[in-house]
Tab-separated table of C-alpha atoms in Angstrom:
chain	number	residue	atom	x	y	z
A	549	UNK	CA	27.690	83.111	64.615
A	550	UNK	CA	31.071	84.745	65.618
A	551	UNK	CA	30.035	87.998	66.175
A	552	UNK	CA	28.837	89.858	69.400
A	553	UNK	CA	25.882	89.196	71.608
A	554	UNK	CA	25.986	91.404	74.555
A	555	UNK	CA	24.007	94.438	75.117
A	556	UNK	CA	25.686	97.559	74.039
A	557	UNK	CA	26.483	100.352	76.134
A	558	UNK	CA	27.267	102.763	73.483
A	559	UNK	CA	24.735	103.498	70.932
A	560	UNK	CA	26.009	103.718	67.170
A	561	UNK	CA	25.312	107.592	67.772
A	562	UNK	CA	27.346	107.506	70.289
A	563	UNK	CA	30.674	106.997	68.004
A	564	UNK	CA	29.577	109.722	65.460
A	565	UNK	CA	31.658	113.074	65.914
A	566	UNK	CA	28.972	115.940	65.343
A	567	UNK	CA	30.883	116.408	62.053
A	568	UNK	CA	28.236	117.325	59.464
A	569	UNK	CA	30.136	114.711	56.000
A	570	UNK	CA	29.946	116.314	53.139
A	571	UNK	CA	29.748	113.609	50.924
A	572	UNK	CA	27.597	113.873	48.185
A	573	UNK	CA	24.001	112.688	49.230
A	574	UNK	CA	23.118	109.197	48.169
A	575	UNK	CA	26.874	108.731	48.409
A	576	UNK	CA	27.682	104.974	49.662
A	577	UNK	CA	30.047	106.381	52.115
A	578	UNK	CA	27.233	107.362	54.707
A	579	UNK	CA	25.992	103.783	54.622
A	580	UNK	CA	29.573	102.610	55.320
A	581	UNK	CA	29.996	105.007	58.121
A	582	UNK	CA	27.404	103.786	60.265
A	583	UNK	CA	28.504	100.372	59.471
A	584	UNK	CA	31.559	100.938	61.394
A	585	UNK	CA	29.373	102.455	64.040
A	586	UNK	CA	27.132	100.161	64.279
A	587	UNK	CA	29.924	97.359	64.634
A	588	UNK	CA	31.727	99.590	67.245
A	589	UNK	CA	28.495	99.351	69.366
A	590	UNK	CA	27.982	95.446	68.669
A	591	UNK	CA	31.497	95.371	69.989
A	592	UNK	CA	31.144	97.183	73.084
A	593	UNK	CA	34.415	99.549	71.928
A	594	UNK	CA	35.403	102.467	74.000
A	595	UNK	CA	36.361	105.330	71.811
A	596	UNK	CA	39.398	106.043	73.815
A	597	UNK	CA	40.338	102.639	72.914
A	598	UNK	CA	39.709	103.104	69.413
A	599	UNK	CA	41.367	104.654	66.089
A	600	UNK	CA	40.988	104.791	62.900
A	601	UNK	CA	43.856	105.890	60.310
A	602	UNK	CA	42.841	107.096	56.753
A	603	UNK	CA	44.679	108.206	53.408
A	604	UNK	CA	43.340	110.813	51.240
A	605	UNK	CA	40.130	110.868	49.087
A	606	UNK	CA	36.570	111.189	49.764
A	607	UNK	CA	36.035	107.990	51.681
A	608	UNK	CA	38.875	109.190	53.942
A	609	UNK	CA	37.266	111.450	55.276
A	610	UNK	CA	35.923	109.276	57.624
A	611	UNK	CA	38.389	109.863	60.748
A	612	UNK	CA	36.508	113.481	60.922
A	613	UNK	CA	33.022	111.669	60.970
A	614	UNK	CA	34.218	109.320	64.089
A	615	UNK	CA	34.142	110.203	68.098
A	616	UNK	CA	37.558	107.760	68.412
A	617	UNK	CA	40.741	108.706	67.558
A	618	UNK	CA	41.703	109.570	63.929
A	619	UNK	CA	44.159	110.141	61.622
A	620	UNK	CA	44.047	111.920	57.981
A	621	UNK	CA	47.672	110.764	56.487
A	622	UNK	CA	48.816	111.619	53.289
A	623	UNK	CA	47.742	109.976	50.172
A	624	UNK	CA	48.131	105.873	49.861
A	625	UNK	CA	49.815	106.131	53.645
A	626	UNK	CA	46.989	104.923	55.953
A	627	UNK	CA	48.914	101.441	56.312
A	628	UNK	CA	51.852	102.535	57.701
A	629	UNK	CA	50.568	104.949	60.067
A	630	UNK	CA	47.778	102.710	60.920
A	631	UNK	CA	51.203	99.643	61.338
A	632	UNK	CA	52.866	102.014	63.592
A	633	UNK	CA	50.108	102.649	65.769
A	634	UNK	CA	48.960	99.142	66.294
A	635	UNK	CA	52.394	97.933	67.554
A	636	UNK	CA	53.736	100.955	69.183
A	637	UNK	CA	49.575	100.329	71.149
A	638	UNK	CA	48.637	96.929	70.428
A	639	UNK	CA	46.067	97.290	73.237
A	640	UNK	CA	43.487	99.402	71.263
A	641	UNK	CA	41.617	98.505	68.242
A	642	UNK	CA	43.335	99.944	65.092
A	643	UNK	CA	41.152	100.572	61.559
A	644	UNK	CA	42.320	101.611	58.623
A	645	UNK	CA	40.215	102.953	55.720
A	646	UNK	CA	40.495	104.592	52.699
A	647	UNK	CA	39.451	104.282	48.907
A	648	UNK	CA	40.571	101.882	46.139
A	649	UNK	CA	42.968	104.799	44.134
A	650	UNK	CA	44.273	105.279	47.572
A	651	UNK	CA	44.575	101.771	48.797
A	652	UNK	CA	45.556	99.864	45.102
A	653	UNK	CA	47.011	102.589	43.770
A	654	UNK	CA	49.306	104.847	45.088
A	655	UNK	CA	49.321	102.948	48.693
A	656	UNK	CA	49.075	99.350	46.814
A	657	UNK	CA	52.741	98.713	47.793
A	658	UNK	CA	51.773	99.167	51.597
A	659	UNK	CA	48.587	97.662	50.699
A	660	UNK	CA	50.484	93.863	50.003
A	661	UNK	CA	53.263	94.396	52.452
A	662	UNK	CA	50.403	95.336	55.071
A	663	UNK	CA	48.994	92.111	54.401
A	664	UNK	CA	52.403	90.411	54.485
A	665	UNK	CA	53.113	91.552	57.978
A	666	UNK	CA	50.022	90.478	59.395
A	667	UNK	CA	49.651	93.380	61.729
A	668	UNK	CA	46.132	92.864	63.723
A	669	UNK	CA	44.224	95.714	62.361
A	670	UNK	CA	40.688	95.821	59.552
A	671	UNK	CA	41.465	97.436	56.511
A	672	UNK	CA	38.305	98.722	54.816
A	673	UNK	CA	38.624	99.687	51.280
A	674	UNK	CA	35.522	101.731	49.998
A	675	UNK	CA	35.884	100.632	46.277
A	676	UNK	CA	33.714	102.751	44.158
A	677	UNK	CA	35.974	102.111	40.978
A	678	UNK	CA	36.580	105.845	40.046
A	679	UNK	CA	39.064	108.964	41.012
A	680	UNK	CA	35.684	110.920	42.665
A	681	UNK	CA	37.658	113.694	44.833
A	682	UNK	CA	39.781	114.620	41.602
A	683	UNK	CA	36.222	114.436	39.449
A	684	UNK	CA	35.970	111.177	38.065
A	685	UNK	CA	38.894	109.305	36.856
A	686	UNK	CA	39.756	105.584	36.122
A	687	UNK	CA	40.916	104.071	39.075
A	688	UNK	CA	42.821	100.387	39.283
A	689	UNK	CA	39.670	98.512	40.207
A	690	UNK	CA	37.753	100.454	36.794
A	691	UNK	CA	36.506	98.114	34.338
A	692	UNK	CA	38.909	98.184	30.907
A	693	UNK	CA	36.020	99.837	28.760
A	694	UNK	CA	34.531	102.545	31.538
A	695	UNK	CA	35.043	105.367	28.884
A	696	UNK	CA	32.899	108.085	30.699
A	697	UNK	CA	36.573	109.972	31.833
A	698	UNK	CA	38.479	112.410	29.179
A	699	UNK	CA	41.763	110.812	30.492
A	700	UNK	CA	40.712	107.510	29.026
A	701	UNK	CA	38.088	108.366	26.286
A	702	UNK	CA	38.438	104.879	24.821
A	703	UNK	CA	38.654	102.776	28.095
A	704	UNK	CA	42.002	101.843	30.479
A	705	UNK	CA	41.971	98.905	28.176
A	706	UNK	CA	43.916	97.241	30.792
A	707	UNK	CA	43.079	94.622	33.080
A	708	UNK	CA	41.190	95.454	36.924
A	709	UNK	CA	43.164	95.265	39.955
A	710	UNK	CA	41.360	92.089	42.057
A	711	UNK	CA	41.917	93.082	45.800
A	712	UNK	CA	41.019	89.772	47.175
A	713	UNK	CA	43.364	87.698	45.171
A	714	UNK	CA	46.185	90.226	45.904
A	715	UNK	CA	44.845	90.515	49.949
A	716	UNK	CA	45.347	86.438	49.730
A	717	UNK	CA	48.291	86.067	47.968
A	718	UNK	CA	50.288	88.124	50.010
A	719	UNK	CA	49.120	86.834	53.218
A	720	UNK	CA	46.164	88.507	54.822
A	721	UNK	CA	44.200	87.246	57.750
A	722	UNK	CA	40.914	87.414	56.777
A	723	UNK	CA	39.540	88.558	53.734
A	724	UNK	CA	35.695	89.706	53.153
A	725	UNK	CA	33.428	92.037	51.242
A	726	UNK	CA	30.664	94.197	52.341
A	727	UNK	CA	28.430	96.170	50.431
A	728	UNK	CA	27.063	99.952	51.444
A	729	UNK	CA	23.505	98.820	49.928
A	730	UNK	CA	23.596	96.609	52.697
A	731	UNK	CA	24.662	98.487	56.182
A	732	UNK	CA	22.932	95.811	58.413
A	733	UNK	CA	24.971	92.796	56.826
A	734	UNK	CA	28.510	95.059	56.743
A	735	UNK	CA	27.811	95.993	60.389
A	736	UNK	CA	28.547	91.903	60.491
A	737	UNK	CA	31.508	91.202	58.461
A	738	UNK	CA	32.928	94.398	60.352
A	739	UNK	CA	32.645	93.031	63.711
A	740	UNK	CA	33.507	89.755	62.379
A	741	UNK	CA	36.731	91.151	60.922
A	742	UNK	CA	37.854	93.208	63.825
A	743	UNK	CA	37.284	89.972	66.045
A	744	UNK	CA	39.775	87.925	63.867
A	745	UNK	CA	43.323	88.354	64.737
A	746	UNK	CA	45.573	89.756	62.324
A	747	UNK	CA	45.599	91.795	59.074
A	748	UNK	CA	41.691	91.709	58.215
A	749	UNK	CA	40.815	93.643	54.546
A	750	UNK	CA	37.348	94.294	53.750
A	751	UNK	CA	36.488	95.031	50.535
A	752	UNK	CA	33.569	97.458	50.616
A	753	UNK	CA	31.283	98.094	47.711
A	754	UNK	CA	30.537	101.896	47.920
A	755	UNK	CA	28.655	103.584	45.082
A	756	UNK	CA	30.044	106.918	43.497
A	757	UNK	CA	26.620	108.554	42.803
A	758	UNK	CA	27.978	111.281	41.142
A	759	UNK	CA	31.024	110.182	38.492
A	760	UNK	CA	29.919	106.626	38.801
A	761	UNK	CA	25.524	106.760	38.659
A	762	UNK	CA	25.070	103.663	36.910
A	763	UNK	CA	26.472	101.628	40.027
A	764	UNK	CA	23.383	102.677	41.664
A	765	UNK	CA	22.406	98.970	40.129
A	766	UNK	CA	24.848	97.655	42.485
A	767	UNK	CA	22.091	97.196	45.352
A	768	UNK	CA	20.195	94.755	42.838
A	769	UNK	CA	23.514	93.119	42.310
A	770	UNK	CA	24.978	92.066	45.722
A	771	UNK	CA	24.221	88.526	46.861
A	772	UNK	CA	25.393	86.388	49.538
A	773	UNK	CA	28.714	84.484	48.975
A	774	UNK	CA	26.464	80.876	48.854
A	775	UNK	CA	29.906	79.352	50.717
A	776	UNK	CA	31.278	79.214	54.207
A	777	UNK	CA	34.583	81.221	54.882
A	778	UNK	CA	37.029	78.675	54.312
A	779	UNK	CA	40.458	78.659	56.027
A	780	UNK	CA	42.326	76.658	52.944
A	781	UNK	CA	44.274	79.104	51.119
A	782	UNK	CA	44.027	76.863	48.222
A	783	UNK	CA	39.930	77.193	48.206
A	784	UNK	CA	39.890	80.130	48.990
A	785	UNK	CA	41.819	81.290	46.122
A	786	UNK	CA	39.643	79.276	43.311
A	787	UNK	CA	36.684	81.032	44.638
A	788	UNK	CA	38.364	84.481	44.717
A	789	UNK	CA	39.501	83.714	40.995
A	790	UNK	CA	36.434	83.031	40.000
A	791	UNK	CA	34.280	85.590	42.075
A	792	UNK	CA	32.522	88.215	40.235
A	793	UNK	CA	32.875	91.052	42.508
A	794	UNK	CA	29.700	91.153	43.802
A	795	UNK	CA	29.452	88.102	46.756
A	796	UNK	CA	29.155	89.204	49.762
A	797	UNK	CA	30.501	87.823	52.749
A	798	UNK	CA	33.734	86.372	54.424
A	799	UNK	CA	35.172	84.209	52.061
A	800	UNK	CA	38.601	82.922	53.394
A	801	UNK	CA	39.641	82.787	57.569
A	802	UNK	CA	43.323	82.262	57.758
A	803	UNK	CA	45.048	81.007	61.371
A	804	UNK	CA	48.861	83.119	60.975
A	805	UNK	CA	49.754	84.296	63.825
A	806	UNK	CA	49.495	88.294	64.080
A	807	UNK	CA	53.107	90.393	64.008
A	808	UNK	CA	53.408	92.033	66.710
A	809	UNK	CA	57.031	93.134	67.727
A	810	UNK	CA	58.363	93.196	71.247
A	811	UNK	CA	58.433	96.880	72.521
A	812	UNK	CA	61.382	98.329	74.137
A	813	UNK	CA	60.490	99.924	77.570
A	814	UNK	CA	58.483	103.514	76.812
A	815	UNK	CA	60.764	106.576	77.565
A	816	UNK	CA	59.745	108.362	80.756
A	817	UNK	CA	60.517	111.968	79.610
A	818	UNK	CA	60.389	114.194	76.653
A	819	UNK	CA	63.590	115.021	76.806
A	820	UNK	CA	64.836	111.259	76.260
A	821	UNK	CA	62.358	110.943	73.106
A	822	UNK	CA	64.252	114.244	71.908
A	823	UNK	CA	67.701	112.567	72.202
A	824	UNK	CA	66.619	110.200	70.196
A	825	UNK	CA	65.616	112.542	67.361
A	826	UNK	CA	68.708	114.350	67.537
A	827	UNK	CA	70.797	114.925	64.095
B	582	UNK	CA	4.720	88.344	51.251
B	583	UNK	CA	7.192	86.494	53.176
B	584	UNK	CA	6.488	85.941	56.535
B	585	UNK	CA	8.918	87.153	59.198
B	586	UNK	CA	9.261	84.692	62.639
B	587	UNK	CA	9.522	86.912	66.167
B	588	UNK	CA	9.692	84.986	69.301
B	589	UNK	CA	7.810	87.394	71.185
B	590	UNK	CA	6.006	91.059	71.890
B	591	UNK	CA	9.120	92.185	73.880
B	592	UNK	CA	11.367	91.258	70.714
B	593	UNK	CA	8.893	93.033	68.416
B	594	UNK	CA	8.970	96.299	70.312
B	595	UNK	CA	12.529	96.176	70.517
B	596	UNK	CA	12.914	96.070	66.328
B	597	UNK	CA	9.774	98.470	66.462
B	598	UNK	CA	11.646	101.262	68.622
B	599	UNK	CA	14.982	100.325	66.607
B	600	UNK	CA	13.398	101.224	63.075
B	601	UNK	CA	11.531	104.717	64.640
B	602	UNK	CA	14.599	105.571	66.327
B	603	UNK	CA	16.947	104.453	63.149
B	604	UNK	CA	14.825	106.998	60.908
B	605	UNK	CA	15.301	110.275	63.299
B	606	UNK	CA	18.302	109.757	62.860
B	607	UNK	CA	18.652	109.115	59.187
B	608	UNK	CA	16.033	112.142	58.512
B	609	UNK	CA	18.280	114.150	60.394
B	610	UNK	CA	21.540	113.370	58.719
B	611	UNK	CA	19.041	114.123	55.588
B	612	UNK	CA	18.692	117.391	56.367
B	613	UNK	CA	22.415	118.038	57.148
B	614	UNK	CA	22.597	116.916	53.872
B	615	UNK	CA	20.856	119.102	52.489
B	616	UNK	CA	22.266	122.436	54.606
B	617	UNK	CA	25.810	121.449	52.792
B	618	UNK	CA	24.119	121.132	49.083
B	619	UNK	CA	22.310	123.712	50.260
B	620	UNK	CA	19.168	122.778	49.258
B	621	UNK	CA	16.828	124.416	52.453
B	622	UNK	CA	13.536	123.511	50.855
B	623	UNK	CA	14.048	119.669	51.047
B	624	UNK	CA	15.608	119.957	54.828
B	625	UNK	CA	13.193	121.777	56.213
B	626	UNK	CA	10.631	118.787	55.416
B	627	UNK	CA	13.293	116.680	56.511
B	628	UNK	CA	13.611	118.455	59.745
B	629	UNK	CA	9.835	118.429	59.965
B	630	UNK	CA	9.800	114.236	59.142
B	631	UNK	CA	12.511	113.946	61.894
B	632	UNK	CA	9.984	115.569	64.044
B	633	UNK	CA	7.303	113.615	63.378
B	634	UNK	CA	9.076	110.774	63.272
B	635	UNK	CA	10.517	111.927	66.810
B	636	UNK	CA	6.924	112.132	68.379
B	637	UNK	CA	5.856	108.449	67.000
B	638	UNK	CA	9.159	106.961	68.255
B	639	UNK	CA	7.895	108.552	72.085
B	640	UNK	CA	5.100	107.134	71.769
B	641	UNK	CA	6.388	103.880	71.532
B	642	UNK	CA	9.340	104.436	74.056
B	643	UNK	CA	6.374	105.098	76.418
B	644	UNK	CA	5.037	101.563	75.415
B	645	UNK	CA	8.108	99.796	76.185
B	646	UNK	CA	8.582	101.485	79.686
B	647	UNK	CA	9.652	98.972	82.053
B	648	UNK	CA	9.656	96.061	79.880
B	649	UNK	CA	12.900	94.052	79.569
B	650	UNK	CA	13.579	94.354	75.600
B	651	UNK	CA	16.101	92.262	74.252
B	652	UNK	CA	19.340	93.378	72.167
B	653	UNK	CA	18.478	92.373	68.426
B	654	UNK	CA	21.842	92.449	66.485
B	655	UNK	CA	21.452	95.191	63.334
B	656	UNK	CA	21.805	92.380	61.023
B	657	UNK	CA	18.961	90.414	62.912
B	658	UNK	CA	16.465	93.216	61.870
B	659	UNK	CA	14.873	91.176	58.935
B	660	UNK	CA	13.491	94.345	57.171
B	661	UNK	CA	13.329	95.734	53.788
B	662	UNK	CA	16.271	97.839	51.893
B	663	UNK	CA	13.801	101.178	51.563
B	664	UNK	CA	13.530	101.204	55.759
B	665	UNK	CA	17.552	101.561	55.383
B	666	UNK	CA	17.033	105.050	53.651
B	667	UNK	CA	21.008	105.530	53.889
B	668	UNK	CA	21.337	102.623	51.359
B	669	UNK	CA	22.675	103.727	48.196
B	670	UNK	CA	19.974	103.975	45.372
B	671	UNK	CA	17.073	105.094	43.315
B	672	UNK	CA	15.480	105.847	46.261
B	673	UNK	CA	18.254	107.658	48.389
B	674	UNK	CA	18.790	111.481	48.488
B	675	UNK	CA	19.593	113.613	45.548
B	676	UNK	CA	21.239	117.468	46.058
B	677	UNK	CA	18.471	117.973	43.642
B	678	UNK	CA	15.329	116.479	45.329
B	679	UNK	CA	12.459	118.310	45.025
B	680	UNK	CA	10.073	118.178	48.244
B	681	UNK	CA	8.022	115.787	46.221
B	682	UNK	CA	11.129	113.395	46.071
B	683	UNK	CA	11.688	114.044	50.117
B	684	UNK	CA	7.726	112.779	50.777
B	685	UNK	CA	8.152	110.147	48.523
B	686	UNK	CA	11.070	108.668	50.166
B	687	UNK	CA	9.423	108.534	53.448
B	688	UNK	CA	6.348	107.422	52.281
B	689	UNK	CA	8.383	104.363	50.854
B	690	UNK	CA	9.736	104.338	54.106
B	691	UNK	CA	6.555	103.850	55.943
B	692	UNK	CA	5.446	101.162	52.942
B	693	UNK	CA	7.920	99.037	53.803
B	694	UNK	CA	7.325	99.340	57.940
B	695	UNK	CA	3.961	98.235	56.987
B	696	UNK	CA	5.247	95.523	55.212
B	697	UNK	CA	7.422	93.943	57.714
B	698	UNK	CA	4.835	94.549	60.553
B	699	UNK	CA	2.125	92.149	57.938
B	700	UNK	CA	4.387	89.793	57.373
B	701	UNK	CA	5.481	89.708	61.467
B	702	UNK	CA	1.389	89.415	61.893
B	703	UNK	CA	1.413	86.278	59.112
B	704	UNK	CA	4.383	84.269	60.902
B	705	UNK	CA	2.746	84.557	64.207
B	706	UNK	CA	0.558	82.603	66.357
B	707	UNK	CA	0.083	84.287	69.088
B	708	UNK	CA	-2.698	86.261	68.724
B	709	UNK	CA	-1.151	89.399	71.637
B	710	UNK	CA	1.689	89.074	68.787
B	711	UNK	CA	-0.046	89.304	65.836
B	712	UNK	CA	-2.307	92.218	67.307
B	713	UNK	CA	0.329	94.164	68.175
B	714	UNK	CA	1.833	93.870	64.826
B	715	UNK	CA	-1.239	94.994	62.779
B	716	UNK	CA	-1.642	97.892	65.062
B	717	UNK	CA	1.474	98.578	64.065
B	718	UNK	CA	1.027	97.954	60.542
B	719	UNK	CA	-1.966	100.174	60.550
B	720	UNK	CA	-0.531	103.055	62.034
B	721	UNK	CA	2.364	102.724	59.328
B	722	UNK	CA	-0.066	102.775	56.661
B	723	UNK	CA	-2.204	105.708	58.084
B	724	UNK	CA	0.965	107.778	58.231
B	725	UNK	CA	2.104	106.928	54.663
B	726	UNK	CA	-1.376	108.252	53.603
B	727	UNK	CA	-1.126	111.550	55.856
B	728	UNK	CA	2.151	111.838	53.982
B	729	UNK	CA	0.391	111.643	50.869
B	730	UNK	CA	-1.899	114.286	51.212
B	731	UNK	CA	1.185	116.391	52.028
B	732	UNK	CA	2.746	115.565	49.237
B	733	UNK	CA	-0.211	117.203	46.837
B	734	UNK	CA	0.718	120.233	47.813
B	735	UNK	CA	3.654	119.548	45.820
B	736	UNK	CA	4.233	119.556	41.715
B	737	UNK	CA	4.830	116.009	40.420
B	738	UNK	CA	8.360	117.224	39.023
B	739	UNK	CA	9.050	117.590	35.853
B	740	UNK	CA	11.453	115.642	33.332
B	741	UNK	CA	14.819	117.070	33.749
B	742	UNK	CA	14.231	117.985	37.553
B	743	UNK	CA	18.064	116.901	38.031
B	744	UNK	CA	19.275	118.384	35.282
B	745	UNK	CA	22.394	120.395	37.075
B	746	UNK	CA	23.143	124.040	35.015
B	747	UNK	CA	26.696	123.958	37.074
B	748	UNK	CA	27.452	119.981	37.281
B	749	UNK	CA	30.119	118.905	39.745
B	750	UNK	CA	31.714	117.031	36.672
B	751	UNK	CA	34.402	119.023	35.507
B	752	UNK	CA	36.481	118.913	32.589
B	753	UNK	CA	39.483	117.870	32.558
């Protein structure tokens, strides 16, 4: 098993902030949040040594719920901030994490080009397949007849975005799925994905209890991906064509090297970082 | 039942004190909750389960004093979905939950510790094991029923109990 075996010294606690969420209870989101924590402590992280970058939306909330660094960027920007960080520091451990209208949608240009780059940094995409902060609207990963919003009465009647195939096709690292209804067994494919160098994207089921109740079912839905992670591109994208949405586990491993620039010597004053912003 | 295989009475305690101490927490972040919906009459019995739940989890912490308990990874745990009451489902929080619903939930919580601590006792040999797991077991089950009598003091709830007069869903 690639995943950590020493004793933590930090308790999942331990990485919480003391910021009461205010997610909706029974939201997915809480499960997913000590997920990360959880993995943080299997990984021995030091929150000093630690950040995670989010868009907007309720999932990205998240930086507020964490004791490591954060970020709340604007809307569909967690990628580049979260790019900038990692190579300006590559020495700490860079997450990203936001929803799938802020990932696929608005950010789903950063979202492939993020993956391109192959920056070493997790990308966690809580994918609850609805709009929930703006009160439950049809998102790119919503099914074509999900007719529950007044914006689309009769169904998108257009075709899901499939994360995975995109994640692949444009180069990612490692690409997984993780479920909420499962904590224990997302705790794993986090560590697992932070471990692997380069751009890692985790697709994590999240239930919208509110706009989205039905997906509630989603807990008796989940399995385990019957199939090793595979590191053929080729495989990996049959089984990602053919997945269903709801197999859990790491399906594809790549071996790219991660980007990581050369940086230029760090300025030793404030006033040479202003010259450089100078109009 | 299944049976569940543990290598040993340290390894046991160590998943034992995990679950307890897993529940405070999830009891308390319950009741937080429940302050921001503000519903007060469901967290102040989640408040009073964190308690409880706070006092059982000493008890065993006093158990395990000195021993040498090994680090179980979280996805090592081997126990049922309801024990994980953050999971997302029928049986997770509601703004709406009635204290009925709030008893209920821990008494499936306490259902399904007994549960894993019968089927530890099954897939054992070891009869120090297998003791120590029915005790266990037993105490799980006696709690679940002292949660039951608390729960009569409680209305069944009615059809409709989550029937929301002001629903977040607005139009658009």
């Amino acid at each position: 098993m690639d995943t950590a075996n020493t004793c933590p010294s930090l308790k999942p606690k331990d990485y919480k902030s003391g910021t009461k969420p205010v997610w909706c209870p029974g939201c997915g989101d809480y499960s997913v949040l000590l997920s990360i924590t959880k993995a943080m402590a299997e990984l021995n992280l030091s929150p000093e040594n630690a950040a995670l970058v989010s868009g907007i939306g309720c999932s990205s909330r998240l930086p507020a719920y964490l004791n490591v660094y954060g970020f709340h960027a604007v809307h569909g920007r967690a990628l580049p901030v979260a790019t900038g960080l990692k190579v300006s520091r590559p020495d700490i451990t860079v997450l990203a994490a936001g929803g799938d209208g802020d990932g696929f949608s608005i950010g789903g240009n950063h979202f492939m080009h993020a993956c391109r780059r192959n920056v070493d940094m997790t990308y966690i995409v809580m994918d609850n397949q609805v709009y929930g902060m703006t009160k439950g609207q049809a998102s790119p990963t919503t099914d074509p007849d999900w007719d529950k919003s007044k914006l689309t009465p009769e169904g998108t009647k257009i075709n899901p975005y499939y994360p995975l195939v995109i994640a692949l096709a444009s180069g990612a690292n490692f690409i997984a799925r993780a479920s909420s209804t499962d904590p224990n067994g997302a705790a794993k494919v986090l560590v697992d994905a932070i471990r692997h160098p380069g751009f890692s994207f985790v697709h994590m089921l999240s239930p919208c209890v509110t706009f989205r109740p039905e997906q509630k079912d989603w807990k008796k839905m989940v399995r385990s991906a019957p199939v090793e992670p595979t590191t053929d591109p080729a495989v990996a994208a049959k089984r990602l064509m053919t997945d269903d949405n709801f197999f859990l586990g790491t399906l594809y491993k790549g071996s790219r090297a991660a980007y990581q620039p050369e940086l230029k010597q760090s300025v030793d004053n404030i006033g040479e970082l202003e010259q450089g912003f100078r109009l | 039942m299944n049976s569940i295989s543990i290598s040993s009475k340290a390894d046991l305690l160590a998943r034992t004190l995990a679950m307890l101490s897993e529940t405070v927490e999830r009891y308390d972040l319950f009741a937080d909750q429940m302050e921001v919906v503000n519903n007060p009459v469901a967290e102040e019995i989640f408040k009073w389960l964190s308690k409880k739940q706070s006092e059982r989890t000493a008890v065993v912490e006093k158990l395990v004093e000195g021993e040498d308990l090994p680090h179980i990874p979280p996805w090592d745990y081997d126990w049922d979905d309801a024990i994980n009451t953050s999971v997302p489902g029928w049986t997770s929080a509601h703004y709406m939950m009635t204290p009925y619903h709030t008893l209920s939930l821990a008494m499936d919580v306490e259902q399904s510790a007994a549960d894993f601590f019968h089927q530890v006792e099954q897939g054992s040999n070891d009869p120090a094991l297998q003791k120590l797991a029915h005790g266990f077991a037993r105490e799980a089950e006696s709690y679940r029923d002292y949660l039951s009598r608390e729960r009569r003091q409680y209305p069944l709830p009615e059809a409709g109990w989550d029937e929301d007069q002001d629903p977040p869903q607005l139009l658009e």
